[in-house]
Each structure stands twice: as C-alpha cells, then as structure tokens.
PDB file of C-alpha atoms in Angstrom:
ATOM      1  CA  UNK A  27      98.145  59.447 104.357  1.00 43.00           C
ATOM      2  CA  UNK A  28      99.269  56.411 106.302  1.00 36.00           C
ATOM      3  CA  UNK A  29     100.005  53.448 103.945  1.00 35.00           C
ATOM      4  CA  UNK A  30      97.795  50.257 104.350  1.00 32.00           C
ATOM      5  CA  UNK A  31     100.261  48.264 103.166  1.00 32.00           C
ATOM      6  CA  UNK A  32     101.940  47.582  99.621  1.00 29.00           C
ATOM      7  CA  UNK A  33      98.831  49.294  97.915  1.00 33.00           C
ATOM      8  CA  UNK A  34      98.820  52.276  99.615  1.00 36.00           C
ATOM      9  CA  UNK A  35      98.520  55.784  97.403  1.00 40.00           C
ATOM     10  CA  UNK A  36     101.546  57.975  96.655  1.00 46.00           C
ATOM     11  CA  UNK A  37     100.459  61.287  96.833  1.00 50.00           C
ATOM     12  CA  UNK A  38     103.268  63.122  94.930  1.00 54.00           C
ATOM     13  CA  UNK A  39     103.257  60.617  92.128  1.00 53.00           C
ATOM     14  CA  UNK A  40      99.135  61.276  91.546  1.00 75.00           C
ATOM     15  CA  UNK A  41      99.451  65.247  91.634  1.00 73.00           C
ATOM     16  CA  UNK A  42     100.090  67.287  88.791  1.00 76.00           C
ATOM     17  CA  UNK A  43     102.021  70.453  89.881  1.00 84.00           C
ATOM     18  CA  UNK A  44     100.895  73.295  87.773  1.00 83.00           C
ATOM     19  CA  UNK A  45      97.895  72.650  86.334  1.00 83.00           C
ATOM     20  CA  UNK A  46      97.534  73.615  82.355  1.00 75.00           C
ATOM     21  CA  UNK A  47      94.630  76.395  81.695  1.00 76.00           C
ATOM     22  CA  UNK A  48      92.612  73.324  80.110  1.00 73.00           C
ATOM     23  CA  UNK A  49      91.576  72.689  83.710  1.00 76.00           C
ATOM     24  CA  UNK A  50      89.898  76.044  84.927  1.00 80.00           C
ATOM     25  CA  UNK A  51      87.235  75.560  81.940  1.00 78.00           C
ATOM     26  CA  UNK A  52      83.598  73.345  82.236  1.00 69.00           C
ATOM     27  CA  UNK A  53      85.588  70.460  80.731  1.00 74.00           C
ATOM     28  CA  UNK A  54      83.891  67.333  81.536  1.00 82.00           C
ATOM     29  CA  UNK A  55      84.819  65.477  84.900  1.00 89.00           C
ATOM     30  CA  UNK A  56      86.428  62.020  83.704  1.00 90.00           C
ATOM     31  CA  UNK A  57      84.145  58.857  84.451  1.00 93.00           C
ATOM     32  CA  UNK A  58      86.245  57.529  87.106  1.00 92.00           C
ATOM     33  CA  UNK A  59      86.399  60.464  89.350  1.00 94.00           C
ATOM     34  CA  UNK A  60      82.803  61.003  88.987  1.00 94.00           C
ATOM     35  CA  UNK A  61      82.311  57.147  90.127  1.00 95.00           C
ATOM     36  CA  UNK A  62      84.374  57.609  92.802  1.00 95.00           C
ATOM     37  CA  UNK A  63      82.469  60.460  94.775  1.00 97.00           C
ATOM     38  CA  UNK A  64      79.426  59.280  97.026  1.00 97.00           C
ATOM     39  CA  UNK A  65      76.249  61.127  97.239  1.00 97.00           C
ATOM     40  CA  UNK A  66      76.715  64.240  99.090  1.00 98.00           C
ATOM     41  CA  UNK A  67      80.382  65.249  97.326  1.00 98.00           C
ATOM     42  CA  UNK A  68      81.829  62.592  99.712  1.00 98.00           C
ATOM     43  CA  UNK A  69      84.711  60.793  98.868  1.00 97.00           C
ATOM     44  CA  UNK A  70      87.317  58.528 100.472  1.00 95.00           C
ATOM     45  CA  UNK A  71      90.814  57.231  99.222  1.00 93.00           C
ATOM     46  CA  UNK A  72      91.034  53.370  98.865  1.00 87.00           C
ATOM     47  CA  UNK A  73      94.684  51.694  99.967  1.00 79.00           C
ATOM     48  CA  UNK A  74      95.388  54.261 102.545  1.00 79.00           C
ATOM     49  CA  UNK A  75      93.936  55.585 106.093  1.00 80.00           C
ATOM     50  CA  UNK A  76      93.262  59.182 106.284  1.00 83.00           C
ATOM     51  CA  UNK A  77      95.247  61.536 108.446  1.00 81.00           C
ATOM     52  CA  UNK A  78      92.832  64.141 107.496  1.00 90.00           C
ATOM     53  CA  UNK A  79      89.076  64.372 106.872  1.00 96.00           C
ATOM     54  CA  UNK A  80      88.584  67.807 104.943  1.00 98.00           C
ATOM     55  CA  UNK A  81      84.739  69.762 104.520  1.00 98.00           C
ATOM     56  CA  UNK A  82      85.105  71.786 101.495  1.00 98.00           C
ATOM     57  CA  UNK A  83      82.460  75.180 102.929  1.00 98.00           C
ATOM     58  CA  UNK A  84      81.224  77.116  99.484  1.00 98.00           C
ATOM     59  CA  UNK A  85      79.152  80.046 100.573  1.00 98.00           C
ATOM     60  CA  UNK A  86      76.930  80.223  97.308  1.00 97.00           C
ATOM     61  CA  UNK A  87      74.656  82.631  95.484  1.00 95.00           C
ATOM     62  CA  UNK A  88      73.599  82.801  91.714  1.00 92.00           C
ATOM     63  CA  UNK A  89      76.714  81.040  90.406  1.00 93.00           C
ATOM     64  CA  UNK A  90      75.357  78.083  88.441  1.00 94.00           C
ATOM     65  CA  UNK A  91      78.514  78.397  86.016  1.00 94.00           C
ATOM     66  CA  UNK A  92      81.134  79.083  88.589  1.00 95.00           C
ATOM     67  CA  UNK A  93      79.816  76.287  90.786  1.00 97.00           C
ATOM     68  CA  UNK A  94      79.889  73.495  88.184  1.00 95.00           C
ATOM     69  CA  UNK A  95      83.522  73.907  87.085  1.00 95.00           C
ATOM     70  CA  UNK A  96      84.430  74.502  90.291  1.00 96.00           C
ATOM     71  CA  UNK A  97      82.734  70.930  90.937  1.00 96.00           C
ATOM     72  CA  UNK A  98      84.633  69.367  88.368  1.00 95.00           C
ATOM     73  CA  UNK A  99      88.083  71.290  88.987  1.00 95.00           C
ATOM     74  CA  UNK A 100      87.706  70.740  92.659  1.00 96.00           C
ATOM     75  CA  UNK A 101      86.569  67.148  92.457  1.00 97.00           C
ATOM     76  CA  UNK A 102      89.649  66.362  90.282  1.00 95.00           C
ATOM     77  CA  UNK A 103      92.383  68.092  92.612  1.00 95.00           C
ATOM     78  CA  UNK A 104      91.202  66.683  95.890  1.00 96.00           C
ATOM     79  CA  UNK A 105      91.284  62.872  94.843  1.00 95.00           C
ATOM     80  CA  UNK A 106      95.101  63.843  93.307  1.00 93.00           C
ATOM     81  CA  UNK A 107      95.565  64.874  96.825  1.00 93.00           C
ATOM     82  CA  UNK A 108      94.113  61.442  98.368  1.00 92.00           C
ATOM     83  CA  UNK A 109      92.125  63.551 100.922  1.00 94.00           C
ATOM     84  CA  UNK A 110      88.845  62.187 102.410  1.00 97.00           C
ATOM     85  CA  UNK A 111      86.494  64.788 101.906  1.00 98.00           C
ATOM     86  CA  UNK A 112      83.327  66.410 101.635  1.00 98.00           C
ATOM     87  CA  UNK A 113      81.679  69.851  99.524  1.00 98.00           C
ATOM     88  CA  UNK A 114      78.760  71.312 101.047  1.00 98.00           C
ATOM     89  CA  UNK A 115      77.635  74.299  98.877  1.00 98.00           C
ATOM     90  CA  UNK A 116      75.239  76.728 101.262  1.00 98.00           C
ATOM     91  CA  UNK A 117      72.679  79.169  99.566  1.00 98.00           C
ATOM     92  CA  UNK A 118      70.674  81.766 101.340  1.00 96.00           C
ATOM     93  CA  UNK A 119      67.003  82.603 100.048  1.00 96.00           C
ATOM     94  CA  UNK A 120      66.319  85.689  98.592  1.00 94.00           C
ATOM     95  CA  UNK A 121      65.373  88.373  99.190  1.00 93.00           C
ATOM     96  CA  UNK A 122      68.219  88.604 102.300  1.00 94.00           C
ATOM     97  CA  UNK A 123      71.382  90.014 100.755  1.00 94.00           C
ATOM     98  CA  UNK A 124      74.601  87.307 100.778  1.00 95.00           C
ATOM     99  CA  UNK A 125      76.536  86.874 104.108  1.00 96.00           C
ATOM    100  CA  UNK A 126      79.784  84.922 103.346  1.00 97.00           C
ATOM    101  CA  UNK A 127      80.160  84.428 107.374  1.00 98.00           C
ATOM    102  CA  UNK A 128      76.989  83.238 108.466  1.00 98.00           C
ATOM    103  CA  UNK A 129      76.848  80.964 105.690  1.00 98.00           C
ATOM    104  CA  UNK A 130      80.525  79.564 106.805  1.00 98.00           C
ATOM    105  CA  UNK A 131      78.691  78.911 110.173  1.00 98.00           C
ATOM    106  CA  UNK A 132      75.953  76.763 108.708  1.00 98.00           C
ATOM    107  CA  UNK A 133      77.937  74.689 106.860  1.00 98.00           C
ATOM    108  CA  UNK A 134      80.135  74.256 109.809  1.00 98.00           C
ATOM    109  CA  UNK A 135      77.844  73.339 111.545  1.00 98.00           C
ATOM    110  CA  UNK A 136      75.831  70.550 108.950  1.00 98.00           C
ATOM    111  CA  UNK A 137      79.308  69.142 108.321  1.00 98.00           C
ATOM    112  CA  UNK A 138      80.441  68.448 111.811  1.00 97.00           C
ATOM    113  CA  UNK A 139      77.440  66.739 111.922  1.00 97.00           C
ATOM    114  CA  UNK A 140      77.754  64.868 109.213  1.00 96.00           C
ATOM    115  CA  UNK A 141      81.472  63.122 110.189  1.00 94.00           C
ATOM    116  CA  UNK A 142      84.112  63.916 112.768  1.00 93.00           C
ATOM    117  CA  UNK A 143      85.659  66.586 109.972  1.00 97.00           C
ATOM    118  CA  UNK A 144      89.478  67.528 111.064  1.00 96.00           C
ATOM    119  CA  UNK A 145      89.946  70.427 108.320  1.00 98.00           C
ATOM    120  CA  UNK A 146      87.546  72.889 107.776  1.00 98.00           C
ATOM    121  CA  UNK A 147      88.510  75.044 104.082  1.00 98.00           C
ATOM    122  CA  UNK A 148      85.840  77.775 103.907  1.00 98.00           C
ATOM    123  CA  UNK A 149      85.957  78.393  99.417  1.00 98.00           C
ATOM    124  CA  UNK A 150      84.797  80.802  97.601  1.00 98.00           C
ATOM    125  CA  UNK A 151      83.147  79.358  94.949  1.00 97.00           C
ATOM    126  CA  UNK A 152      84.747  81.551  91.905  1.00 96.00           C
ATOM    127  CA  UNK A 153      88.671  80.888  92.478  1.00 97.00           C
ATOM    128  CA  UNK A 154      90.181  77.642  91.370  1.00 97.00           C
ATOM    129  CA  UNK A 155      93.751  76.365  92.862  1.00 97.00           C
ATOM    130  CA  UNK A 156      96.018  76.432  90.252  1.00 96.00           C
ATOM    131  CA  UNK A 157      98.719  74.196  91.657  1.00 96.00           C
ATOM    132  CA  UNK A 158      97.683  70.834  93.081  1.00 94.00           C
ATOM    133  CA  UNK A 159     100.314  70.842  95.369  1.00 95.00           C
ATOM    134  CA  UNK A 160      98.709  73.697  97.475  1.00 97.00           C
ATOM    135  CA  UNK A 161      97.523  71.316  99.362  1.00 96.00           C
ATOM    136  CA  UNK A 162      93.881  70.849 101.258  1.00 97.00           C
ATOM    137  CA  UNK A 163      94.686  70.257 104.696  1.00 96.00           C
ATOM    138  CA  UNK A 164      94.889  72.107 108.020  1.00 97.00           C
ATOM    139  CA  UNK A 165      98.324  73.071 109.947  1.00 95.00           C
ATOM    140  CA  UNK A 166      98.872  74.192 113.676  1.00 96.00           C
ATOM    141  CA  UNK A 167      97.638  77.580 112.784  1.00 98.00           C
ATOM    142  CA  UNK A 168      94.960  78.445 110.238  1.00 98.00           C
ATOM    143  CA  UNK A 169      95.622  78.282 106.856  1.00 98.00           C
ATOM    144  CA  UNK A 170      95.356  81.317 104.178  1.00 98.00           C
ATOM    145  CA  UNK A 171      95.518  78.691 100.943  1.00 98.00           C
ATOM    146  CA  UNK A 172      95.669  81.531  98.632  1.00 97.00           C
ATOM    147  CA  UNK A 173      98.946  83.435  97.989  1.00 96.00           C
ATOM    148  CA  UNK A 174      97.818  85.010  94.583  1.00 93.00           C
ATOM    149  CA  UNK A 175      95.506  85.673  91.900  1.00 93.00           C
ATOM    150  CA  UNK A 176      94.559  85.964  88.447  1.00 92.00           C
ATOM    151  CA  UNK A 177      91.966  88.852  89.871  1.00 84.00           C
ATOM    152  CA  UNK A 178      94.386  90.820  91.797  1.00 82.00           C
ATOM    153  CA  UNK A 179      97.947  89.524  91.060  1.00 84.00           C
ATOM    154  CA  UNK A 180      99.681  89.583  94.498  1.00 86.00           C
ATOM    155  CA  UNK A 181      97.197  90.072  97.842  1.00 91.00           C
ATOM    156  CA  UNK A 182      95.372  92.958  97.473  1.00 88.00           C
ATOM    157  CA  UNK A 183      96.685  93.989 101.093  1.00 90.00           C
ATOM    158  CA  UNK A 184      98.919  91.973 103.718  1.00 89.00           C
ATOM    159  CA  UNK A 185      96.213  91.108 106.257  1.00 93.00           C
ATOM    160  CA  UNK A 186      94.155  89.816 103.182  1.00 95.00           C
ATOM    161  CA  UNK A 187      92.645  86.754 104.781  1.00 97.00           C
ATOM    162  CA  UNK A 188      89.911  85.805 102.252  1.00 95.00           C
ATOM    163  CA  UNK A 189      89.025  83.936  99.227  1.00 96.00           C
ATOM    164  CA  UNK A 190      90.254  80.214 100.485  1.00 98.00           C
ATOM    165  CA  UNK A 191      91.359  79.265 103.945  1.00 98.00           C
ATOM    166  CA  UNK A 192      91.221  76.358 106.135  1.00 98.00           C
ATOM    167  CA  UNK A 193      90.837  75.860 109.956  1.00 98.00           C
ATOM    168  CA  UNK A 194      90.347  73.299 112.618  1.00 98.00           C
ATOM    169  CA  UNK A 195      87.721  72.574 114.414  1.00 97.00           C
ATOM    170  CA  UNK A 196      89.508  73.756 117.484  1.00 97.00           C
ATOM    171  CA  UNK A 197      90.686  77.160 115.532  1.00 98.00           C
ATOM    172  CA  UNK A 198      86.638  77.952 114.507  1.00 98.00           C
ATOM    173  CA  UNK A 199      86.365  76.834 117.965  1.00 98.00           C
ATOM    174  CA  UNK A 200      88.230  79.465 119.527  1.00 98.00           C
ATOM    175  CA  UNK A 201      87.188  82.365 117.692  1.00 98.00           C
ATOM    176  CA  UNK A 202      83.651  81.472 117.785  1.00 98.00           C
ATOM    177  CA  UNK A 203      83.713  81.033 113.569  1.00 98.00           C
ATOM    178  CA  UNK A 204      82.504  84.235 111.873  1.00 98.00           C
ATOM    179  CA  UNK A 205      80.508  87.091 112.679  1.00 97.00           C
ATOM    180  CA  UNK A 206      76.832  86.515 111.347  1.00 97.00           C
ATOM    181  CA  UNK A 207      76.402  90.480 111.091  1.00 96.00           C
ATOM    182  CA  UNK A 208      78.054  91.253 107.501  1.00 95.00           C
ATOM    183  CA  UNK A 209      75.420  91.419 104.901  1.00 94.00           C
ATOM    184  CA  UNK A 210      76.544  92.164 101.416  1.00 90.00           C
ATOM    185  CA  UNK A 211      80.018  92.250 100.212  1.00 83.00           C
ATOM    186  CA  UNK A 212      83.458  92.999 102.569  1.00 86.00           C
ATOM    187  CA  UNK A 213      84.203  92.528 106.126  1.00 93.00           C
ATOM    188  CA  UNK A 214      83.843  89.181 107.472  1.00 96.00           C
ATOM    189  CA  UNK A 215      87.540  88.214 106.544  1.00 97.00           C
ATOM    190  CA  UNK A 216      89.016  91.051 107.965  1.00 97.00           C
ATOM    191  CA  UNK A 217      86.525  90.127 111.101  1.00 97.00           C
ATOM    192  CA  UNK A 218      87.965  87.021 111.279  1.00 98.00           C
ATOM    193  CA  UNK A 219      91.573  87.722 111.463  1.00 98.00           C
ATOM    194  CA  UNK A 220      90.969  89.926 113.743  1.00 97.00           C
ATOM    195  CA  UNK A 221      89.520  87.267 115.833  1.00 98.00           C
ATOM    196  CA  UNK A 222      92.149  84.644 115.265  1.00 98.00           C
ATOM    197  CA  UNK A 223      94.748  87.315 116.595  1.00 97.00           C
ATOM    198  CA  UNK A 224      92.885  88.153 119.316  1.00 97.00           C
ATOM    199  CA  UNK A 225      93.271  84.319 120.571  1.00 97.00           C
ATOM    200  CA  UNK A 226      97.175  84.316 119.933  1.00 97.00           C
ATOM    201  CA  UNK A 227      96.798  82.547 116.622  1.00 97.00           C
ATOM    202  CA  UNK A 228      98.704  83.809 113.747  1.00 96.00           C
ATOM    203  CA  UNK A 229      98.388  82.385 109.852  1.00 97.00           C
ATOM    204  CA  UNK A 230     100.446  80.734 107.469  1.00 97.00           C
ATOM    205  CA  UNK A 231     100.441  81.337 103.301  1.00 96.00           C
ATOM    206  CA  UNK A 232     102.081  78.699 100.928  1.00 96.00           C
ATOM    207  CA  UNK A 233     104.762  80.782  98.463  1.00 94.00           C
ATOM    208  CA  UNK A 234     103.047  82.453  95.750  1.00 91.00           C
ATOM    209  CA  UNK A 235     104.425  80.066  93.127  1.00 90.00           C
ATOM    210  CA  UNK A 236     102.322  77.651  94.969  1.00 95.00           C
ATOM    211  CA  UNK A 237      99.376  79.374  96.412  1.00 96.00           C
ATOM    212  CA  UNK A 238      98.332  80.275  93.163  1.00 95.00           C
ATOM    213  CA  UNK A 239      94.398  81.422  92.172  1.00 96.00           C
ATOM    214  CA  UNK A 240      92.332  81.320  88.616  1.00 95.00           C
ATOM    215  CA  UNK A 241      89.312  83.685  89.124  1.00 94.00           C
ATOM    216  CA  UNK A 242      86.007  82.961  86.983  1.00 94.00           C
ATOM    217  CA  UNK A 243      84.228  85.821  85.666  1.00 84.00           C
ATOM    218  CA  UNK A 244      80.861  86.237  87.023  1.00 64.00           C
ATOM    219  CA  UNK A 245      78.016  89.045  86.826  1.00 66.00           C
ATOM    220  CA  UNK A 246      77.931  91.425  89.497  1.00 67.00           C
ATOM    221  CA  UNK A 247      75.359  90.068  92.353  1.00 67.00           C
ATOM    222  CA  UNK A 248      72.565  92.756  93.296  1.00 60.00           C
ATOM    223  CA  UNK A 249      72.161  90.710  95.993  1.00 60.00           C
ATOM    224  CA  UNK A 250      75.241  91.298  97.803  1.00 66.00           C
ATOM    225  CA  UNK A 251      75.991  94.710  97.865  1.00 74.00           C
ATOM    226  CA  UNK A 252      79.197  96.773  99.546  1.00 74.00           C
ATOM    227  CA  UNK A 253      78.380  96.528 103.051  1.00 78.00           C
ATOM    228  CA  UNK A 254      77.766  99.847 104.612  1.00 78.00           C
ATOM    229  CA  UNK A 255      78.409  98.795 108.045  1.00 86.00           C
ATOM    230  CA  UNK A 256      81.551  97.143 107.617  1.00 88.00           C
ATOM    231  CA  UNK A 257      83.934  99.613 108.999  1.00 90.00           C
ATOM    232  CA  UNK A 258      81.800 100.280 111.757  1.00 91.00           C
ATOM    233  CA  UNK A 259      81.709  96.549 112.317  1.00 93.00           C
ATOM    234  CA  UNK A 260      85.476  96.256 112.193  1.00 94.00           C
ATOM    235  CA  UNK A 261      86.009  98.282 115.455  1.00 93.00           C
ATOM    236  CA  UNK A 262      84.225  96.080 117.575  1.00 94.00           C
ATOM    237  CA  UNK A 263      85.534  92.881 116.221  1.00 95.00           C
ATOM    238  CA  UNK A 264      87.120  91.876 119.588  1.00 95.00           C
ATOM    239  CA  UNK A 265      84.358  92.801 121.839  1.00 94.00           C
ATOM    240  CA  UNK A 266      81.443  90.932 119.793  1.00 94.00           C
ATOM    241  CA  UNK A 267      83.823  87.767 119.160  1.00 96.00           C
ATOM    242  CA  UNK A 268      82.158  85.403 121.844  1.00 96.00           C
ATOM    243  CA  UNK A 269      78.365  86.819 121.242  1.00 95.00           C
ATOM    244  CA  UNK A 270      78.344  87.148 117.715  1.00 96.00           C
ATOM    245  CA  UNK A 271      79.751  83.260 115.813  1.00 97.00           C
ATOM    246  CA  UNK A 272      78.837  79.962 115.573  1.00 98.00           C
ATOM    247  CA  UNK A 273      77.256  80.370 119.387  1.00 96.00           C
ATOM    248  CA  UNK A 274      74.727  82.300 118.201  1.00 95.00           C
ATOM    249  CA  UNK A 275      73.605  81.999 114.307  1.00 96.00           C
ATOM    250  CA  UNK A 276      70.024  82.096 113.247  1.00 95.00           C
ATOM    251  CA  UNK A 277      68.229  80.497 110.372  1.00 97.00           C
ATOM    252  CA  UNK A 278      65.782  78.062 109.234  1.00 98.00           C
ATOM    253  CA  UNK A 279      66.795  75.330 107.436  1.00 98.00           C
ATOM    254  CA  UNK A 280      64.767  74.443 104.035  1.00 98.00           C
ATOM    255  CA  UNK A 281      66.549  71.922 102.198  1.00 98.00           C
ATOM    256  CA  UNK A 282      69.494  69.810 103.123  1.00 98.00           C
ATOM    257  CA  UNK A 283      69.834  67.502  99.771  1.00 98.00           C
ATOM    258  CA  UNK A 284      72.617  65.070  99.042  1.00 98.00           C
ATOM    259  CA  UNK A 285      73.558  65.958  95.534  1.00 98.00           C
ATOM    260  CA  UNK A 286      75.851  63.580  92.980  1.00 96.00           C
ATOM    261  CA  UNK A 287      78.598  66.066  93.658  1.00 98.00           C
ATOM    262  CA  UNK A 288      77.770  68.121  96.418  1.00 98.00           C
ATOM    263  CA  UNK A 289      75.264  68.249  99.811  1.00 98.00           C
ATOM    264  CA  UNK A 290      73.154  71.299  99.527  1.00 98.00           C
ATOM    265  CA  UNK A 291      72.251  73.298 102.279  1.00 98.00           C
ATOM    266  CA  UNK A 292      69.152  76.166 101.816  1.00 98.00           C
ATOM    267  CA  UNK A 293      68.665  78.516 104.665  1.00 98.00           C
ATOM    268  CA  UNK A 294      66.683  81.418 105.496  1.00 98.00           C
ATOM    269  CA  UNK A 295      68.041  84.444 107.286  1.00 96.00           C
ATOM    270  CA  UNK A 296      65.512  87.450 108.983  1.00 93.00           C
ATOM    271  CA  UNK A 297      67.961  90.042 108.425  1.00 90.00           C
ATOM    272  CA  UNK A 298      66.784  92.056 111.019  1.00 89.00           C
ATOM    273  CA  UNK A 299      66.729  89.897 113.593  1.00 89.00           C
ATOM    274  CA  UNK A 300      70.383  88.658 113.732  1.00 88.00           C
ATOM    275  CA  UNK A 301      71.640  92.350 114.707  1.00 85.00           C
ATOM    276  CA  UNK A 302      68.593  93.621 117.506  1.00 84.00           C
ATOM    277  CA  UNK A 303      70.989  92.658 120.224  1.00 83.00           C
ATOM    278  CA  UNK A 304      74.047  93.920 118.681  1.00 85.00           C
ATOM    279  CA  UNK A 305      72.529  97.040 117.891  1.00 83.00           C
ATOM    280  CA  UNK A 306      74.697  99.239 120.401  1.00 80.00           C
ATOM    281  CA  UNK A 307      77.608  98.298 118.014  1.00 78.00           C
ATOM    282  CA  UNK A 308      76.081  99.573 114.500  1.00 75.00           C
ATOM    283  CA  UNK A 309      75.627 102.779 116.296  1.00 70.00           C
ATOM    284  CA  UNK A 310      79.269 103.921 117.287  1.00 60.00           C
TER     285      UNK A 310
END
C-alpha cells in the first residue's frame, strides 16, 4: 500500500497471524466489514492507494455452505490485508459436469472487464487461509498460495499446483489461462504448470507455517466426476497451449448479478462442442 498521508493503513498492525479455529466456521461477518464491501464483493481500502487490485476467481458448484463461510472468512482476511479487491463466484448449468479451468477463464475474463485487475487468485471455494499473513497478491512469477492442508497435510505431490494460486494478467497471458477440455475432477492444475514451464516461468510457495489451508467438508459432487481423459490430456499439454485457453473458450452467458458479497457469473457449456477440434488429441 502506498500511504496517503498520516492516515494511511498499517497492514501488519490490522492482520492477525494465525487465525483461531473460531474463524473457519459460518460465524457471522461483523457489521463493519459487511458495510464496507460494494455490490459485486468489491471493496477498496480508505487512507491508502493500492499497489494491487486483486479478483478473487471461485469456480463453483453445489456448495451453498462452503461458499458462505468462505464469504465471510474471505471477506474478513482481505480487508486485514488492505487489498482492493473483487470475488466473482462462476457456476456452470447442469447437466455439463464441473470444469475448474474453463470456469477460471470466464471469470478472467468478466473481471478484466470489470477493472484494470493486477492479481488474478483462482480459489477453490472449500479451503480457507489459515494465516492472514499469506498474503493475496501476485509476485514476478505465479504464485502457489497454498503450502499445506488440513485435507492432505503436506502437498500431496511436489508439482501440486492447485487449490489457491494467483497470477498476473501477463502470466494468464502467456500461457493462454487454462485448458477448457477437463471435465470432471483432476487435470487442469497439472495442465497449467505444465504450461507456465513451458514459457520459462517457474512458481513460488510461502513456508508451510504460512501457507497454511482449513478444508470444509462437503458431499461428493456427481457432477464432477474423475476425469477419464486426464492423462491422455496431460501429454499434449504443450502442443494444445496456444489453441486450447482463454483464446478460445465457449459459453453462453445467463446471469451476471452483482451480489451483496459477491458478482455471480452463470454460464452454459455444450460439452461436446469445446473438444470437436481437439479431437486428434483425446485419441492418442
């Protein structure tokens, strides 16, 4: 933050550290945070200019629960961390099963439409920070904000690159965002790494002390099934990069609402049409 003066906002003094296991519950979200968030989930710090202007992405599904602690929770720990920001929680209609990626397009997209965004934190909508100095905000490389869990303890493998991260426009730029092609569950995050080391990027992780998780329970989604396809996918990663991303994502918009706490985007996907011209690669 760059201080406008005497009143300017001191962002260790506001943050909390370690937050207390009060937090990741539906405990209400106090009056004055609430007041301060404009329709849409967007929200600016007074007494300071913004270095950074941060789209919270929640590719959503069937959460109600998960989605309105993680309002409150998420609400709370951003204005600690006197970030300008905005959440924009994207649904697909049924009956096409959940893609985490294309959804991550679209609300690319709406948001960087929306404002001049510099931070881009693609969340999934069932893991809470635990630590408010993890901090929302992009670095020179993209960002993997989450270092550990509740759900699996330390990263379930080293190239884990899922769950919470943040990018730059120029970063989502270069890769051409995610692949649209992974329906159901698994893939796209490996898809993506792939992609960002492909362009010479690499990734940074805060410690794990840090970079800490809480993961809600939920109820298995019959809409997003263990992708079949994703290994198949995988191995073409590099060679679909600049056909398959934010160039080229298909849907219909059907509701783009500015919420009390959030701006909703509804889509509809054909799932068969996204993958007719990538067809050659489901087939190796």
């Amino acid at each position: 933050m760059v201080p406008t003066g005497h009143g300017g906002m001191d962002t260790d003094r506001d943050m909390l550290g370690r937050l207390s296991e009060d937090s990741f519950h539906a405990s209400p979200l106090a009056s004055r945070t609430r007041e301060a968030v404009d329709s849409g989930g967007q929200y600016r710090p007074g007494g300071c200019v913004p270095r950074e202007k941060v789209a919270v992405i929640i590719p959503y599904r069937d959460r109600e629960q998960n989605l309105k602690v993680q309002l409150h929770h998420l609400h709370s720990v951003l204005q600690r961390q006197n970030l300008q920001y905005g959440i924009y929680v994207v649904e697909m209609a049924y009956p096409t099963p959940f893609n985490r990626g294309l959804l991550a397009n679209v609300g690319f997209l709406v948001a960087s439409d929306v404002i001049p965004y510099t931070c881009y934190v693609i969340h999934d909508v069932d893991l809470l920070v635990m630590d408010d100095r993890n901090l929302y905000r992009c670095g020179r490389v993209p960002r993997h904000l989450l270092a550990h869990s509740t759900k699996y303890g330390k990263l379930p493998y080293v190239a884990y690159f899922g769950g919470v991260v943040a990018l730059k426009e120029r970063h989502l730029r270069a890769v051409n965002g995610f692949s649209n092609l992974y329906f159901g569950w698994g893939g796209e995050d490996d898809d993506l790494l792939t992609r960002i080391f492909q362009v010479n990027l690499h990734i940074s992780r805060p410690k794990p002390l840090i970079g800490g998780f809480y993961a809600l329970q939920h109820q298995k989604d019959s809409g997003n099934p263990v992708n079949q396809k994703r290994d198949i996918l995988l191995k073409s990663a590099k060679e679909r990069m600049f056909k398959d991303g934010i160039s080229s994502v298909q849907y219909t918009l059907l509701a783009l609402e500015k919420r009390p706490l959030f701006t909703w985007v509804y889509i509809a996907v054909n799932e068969t049409d996204i993958p007719k011209k990538f067809q050659e690669y489901f087939q190796r």
